[in-house]
mmCIF file of C-alpha atoms in Angstrom:
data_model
loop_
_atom_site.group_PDB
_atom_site.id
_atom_site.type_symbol
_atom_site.label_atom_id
_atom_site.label_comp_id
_atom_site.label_asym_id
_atom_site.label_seq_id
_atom_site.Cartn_x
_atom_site.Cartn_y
_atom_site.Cartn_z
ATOM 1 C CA UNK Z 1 163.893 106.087 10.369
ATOM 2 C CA UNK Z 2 166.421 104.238 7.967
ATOM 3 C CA UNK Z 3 169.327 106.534 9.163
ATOM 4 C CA UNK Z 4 168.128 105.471 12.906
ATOM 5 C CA UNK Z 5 168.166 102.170 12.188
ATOM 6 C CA UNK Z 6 171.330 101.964 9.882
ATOM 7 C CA UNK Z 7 173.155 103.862 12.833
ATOM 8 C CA UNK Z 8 171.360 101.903 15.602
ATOM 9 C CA UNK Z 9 170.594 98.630 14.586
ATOM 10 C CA UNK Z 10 172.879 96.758 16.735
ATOM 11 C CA UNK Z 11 171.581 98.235 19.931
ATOM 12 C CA UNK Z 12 167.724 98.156 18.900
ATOM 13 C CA UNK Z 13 168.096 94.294 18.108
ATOM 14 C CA UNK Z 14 169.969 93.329 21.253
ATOM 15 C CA UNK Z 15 167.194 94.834 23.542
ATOM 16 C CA UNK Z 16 164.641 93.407 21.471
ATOM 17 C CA UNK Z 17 166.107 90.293 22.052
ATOM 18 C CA UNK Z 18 166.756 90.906 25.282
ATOM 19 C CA UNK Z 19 163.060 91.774 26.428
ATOM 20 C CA UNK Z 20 161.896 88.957 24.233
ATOM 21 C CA UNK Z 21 164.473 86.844 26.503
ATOM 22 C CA UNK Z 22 162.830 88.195 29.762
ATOM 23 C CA UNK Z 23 159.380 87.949 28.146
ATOM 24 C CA UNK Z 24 159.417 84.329 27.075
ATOM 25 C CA UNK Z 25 162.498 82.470 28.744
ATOM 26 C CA UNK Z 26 163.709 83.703 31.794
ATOM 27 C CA UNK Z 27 163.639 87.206 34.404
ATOM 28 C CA UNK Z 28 163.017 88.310 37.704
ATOM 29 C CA UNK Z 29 160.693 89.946 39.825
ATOM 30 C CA UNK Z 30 160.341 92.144 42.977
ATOM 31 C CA UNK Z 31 158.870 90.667 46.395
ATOM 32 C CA UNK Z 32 156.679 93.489 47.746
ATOM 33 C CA UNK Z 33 155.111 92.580 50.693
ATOM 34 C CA UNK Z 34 155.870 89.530 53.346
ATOM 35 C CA UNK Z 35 153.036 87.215 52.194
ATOM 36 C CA UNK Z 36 155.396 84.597 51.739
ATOM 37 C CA UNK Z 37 157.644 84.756 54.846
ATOM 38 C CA UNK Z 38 159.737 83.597 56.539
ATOM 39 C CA UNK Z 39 160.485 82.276 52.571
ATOM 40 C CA UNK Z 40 160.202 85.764 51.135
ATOM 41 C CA UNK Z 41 160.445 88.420 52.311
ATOM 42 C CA UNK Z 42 159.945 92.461 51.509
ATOM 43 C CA UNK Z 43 163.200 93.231 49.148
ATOM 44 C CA UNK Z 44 163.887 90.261 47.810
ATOM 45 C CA UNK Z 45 164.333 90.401 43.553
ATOM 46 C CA UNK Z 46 163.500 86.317 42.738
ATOM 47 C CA UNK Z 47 164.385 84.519 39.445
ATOM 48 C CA UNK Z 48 161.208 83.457 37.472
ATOM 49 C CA UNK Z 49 161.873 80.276 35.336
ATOM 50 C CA UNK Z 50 159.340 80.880 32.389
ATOM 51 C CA UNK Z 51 159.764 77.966 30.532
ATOM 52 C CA UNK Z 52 158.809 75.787 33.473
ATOM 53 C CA UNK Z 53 155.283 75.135 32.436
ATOM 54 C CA UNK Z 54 155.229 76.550 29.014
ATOM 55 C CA UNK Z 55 156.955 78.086 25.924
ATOM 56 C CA UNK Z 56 155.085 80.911 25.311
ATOM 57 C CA UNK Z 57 154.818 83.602 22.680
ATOM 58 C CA UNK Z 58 156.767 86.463 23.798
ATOM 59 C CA UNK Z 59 155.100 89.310 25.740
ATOM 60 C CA UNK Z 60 151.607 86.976 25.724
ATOM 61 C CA UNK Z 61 150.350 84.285 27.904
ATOM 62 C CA UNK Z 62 149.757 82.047 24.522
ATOM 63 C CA UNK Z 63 151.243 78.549 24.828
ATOM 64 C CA UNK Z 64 152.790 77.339 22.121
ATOM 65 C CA UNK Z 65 154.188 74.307 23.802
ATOM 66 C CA UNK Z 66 153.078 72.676 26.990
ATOM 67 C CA UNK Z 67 156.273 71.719 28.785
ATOM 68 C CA UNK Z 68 154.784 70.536 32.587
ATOM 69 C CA UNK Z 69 152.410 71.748 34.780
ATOM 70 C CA UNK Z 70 152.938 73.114 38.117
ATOM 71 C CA UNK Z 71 153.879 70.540 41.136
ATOM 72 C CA UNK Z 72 152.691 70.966 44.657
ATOM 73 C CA UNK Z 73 155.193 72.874 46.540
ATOM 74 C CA UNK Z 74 155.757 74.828 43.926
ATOM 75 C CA UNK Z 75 156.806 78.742 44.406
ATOM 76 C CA UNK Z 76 154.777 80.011 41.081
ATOM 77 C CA UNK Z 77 154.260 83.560 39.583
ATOM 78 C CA UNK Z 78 151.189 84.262 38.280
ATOM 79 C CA UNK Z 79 149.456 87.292 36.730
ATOM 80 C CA UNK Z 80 146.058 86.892 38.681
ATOM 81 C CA UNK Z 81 143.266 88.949 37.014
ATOM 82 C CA UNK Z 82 141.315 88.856 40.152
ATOM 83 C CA UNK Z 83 143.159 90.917 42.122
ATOM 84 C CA UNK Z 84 144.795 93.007 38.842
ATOM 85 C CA UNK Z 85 148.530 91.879 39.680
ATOM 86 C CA UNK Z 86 151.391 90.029 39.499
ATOM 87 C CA UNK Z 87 151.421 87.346 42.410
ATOM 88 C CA UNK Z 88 154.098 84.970 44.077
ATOM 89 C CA UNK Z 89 152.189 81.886 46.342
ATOM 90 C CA UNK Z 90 152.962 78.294 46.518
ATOM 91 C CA UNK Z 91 151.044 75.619 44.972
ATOM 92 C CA UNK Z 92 148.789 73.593 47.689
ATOM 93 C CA UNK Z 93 146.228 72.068 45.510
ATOM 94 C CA UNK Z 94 146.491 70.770 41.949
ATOM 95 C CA UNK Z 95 143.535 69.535 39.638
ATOM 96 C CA UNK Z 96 141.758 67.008 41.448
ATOM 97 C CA UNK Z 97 142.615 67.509 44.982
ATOM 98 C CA UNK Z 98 140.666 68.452 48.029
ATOM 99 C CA UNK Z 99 141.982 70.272 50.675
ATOM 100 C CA UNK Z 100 140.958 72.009 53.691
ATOM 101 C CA UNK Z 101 142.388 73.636 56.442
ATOM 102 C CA UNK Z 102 141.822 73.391 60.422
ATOM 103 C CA UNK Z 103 143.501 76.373 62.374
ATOM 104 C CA UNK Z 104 146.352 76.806 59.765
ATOM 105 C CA UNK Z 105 146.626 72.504 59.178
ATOM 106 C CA UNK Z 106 145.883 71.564 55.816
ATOM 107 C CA UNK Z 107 143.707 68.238 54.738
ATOM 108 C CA UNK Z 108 144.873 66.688 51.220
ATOM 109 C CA UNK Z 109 142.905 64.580 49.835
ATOM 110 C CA UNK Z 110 141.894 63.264 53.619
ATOM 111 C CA UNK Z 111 145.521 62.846 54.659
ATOM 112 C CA UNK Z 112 146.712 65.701 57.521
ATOM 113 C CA UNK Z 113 149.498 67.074 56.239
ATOM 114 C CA UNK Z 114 152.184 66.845 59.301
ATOM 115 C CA UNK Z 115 153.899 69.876 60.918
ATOM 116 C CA UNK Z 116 157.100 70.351 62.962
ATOM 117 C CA UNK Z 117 157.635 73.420 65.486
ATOM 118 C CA UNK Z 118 160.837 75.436 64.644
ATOM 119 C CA UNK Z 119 160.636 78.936 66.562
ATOM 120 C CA UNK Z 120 158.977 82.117 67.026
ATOM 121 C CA UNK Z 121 155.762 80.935 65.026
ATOM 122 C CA UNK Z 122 157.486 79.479 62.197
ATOM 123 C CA UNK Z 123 157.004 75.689 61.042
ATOM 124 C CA UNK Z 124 157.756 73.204 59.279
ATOM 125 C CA UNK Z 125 154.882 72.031 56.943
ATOM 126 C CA UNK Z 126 155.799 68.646 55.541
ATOM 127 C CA UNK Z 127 153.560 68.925 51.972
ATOM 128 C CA UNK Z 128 154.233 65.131 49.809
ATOM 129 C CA UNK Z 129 157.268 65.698 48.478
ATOM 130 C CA UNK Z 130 157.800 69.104 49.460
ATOM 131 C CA UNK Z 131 159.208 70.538 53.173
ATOM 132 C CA UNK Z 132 159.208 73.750 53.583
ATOM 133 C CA UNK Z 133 159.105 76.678 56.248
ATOM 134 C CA UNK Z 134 155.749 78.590 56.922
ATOM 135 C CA UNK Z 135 154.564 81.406 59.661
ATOM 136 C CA UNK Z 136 151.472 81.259 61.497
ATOM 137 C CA UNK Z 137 150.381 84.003 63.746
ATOM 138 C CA UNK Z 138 149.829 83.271 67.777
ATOM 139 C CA UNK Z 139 146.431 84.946 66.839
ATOM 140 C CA UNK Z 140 145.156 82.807 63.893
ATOM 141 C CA UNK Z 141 143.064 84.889 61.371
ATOM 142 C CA UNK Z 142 139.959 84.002 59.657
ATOM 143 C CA UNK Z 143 141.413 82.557 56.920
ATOM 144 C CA UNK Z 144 142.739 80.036 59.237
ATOM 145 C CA UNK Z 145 139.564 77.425 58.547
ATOM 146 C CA UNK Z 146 138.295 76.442 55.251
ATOM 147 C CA UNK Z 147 135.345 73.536 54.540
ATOM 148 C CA UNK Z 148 137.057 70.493 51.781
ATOM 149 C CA UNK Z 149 137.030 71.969 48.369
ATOM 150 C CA UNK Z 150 138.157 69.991 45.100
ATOM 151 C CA UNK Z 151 140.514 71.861 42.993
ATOM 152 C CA UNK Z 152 138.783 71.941 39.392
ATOM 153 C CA UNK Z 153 140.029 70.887 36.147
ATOM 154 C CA UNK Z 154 142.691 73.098 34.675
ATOM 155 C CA UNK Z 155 142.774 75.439 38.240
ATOM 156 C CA UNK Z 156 145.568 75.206 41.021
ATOM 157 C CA UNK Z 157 144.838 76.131 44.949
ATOM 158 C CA UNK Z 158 147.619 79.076 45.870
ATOM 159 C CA UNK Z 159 148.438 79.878 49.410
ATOM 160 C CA UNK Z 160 151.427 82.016 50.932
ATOM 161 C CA UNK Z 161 153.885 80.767 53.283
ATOM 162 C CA UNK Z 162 152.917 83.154 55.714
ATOM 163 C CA UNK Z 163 148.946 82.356 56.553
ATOM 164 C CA UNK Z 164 147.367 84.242 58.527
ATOM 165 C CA UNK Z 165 149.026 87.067 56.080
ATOM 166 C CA UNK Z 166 148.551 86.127 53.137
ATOM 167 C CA UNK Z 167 145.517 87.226 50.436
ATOM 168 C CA UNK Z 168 145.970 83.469 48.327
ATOM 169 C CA UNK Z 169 142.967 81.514 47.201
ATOM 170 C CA UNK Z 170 141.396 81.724 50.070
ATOM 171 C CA UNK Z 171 140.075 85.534 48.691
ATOM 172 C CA UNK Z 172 140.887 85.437 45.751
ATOM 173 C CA UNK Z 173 139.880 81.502 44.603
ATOM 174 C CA UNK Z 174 141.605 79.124 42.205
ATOM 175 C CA UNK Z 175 143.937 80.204 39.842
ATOM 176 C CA UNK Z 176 143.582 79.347 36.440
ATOM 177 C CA UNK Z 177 146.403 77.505 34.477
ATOM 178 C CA UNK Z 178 146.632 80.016 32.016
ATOM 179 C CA UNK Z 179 147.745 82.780 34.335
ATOM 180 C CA UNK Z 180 150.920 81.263 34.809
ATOM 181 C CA UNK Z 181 154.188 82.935 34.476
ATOM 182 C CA UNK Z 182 156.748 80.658 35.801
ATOM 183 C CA UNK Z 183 158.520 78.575 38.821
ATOM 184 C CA UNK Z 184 160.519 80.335 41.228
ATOM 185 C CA UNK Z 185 163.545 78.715 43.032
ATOM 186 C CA UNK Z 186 165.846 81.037 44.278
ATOM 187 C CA UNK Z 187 166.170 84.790 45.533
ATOM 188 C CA UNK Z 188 168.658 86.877 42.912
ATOM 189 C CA UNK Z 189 169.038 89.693 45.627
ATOM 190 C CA UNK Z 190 167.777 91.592 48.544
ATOM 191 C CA UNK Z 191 167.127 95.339 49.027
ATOM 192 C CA UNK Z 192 166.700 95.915 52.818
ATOM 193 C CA UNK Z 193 163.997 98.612 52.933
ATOM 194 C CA UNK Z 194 164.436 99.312 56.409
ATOM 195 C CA UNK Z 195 168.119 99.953 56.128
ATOM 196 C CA UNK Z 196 168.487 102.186 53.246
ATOM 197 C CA UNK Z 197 167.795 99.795 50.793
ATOM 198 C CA UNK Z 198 171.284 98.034 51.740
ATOM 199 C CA UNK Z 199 171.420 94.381 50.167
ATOM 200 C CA UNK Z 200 171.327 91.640 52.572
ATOM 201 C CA UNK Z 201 174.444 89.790 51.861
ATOM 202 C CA UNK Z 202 173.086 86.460 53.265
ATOM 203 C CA UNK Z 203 169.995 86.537 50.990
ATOM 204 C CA UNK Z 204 172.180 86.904 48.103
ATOM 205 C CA UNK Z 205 171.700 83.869 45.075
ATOM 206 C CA UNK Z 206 169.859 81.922 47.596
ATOM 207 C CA UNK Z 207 167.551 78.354 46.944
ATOM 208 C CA UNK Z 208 164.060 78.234 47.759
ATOM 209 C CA UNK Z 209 162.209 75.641 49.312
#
C-alpha cells in the first residue's frame, strides 16, 4: 500500500479532490425523461450549482453553512426519498405559501398567476419574478386540479414544466429542505437519443429560465 501510494499519490489525490469538488461544490447531471419540457428535455447533461443553498460536507447532505434557500422559479435538484431518486422540478411554493391549481393555472397566495399562449401547447407562465416556458397537454390530466394547500415550514412545493407529465408534488408531496442538492441554470450538453446519441448543437452551454 505505501509503494501504491508513493508511486500514485499524485493521481489518487487529484480524483479525490476532484469527486470531493463534484460532491460539495459544483457537477452535473443527466435529464432522463421530458418532465420538464419544453425546458428540458431527454439528453440534456445540466450543471448543478451546489453551493447555492448550502456548503455541505462532501458526499453528505450535512450543512455546514446555510448560504440561501431556494427562490420560486427555481430549477432545483433534489435527492427525493419518496420516490428513491435524484429529481430536477422547479420551485412553485416556498414556506408559507398556498397554492392551488385550476386546469393547469396556479393560485399563489390568492393571486392567479397570469399565462401567455406561445404554440403547440406551450406557455408562458408568468410566476413573481420568474417567466418561464411550460407544456400543457390538449387533454389535461388529473393532476391538472389541486384544492389550496400551505407549503409547511422548512418544505418547498416542486412541479415540472411539463404538467400534465410530470410526477412533482402533486404524487409525491413537499419536498423537504434537506433534500436539496443544488440550483440549476443552464444545460452543459445534449445527447439526442433518437439520433444516435448525436449532440444537439443548439442545446449546447445553454441558460435556463
Amino acid at each position: 500500500m505505501q509503494k501504491l501510494w508513493a508511486e500514485h499519490r499524485g493521481f489518487i489525490v487529484f480524483f479525490l479532490l476532484m469527486f470531493c469538488f463534484r460532491s460539495a461544490i459544483a457537477d452535473w447531471s443527466d435529464v432522463p425523461s421530458g418532465s420538464m419540457k419544453p425546458t428540458l428535455v431527454e439528453g440534456d447533461r445540466i450543471s448543478i450549482n451546489k453551493m447555492a443553498y448550502d456548503l455541505r460536507i462532501p458526499f453528505t447532505h450535512v450543512s455546514l453553512y446555510k448560504i440561501a434557500d431556494p427562490a420560486r422559479g427555481d430549477i432545483a435538484v433534489f435527492d427525493s426519498k419518496v420516490a428513491d431518486k435524484r429529481l430536477v422540478k422547479r420551485v412553485i411554493g416556498v414556506p408559507g405559501d398556498t397554492v392551488a391549481m385550476e386546469n393547469n393555472r396556479l393560485l399563489i397566495n390568492g393571486e392567479t398567476i397570469n399565462y401567455q399562449p406561445l404554440i403547440a401547447g406551450d406557455q408562458l407562465e408568468l410566476l413573481p419574478g420568474k417567466t418561464h416556458v411550460l407544456r400543457t397537454s390538449q387533454t389535461p390530466s388529473r393532476l391538472a386540479n389541486f384544492a389550496p394547500v400551505t407549503v409547511p415550514e422548512g418544505q418547498y412545493l416542486m412541479l415540472g414544466d411539463n404538467r400534465d407529465n410530470s410526477a412533482d408534488s402533486r404524487v409525491i408531496g413537499f419536498v423537504p429542505r434537506s433534500e436539496f442538492v443544488g440550483r440549476s441554470r443552464g444545460v452543459v450538453l445534449s445527447l439526442d437519443y433518437d439520433n444516435y446519441f448525436l449532440p444537439r448543437g443548439e442545446r449546447f452551454m445553454k441558460d435556463l429560465k
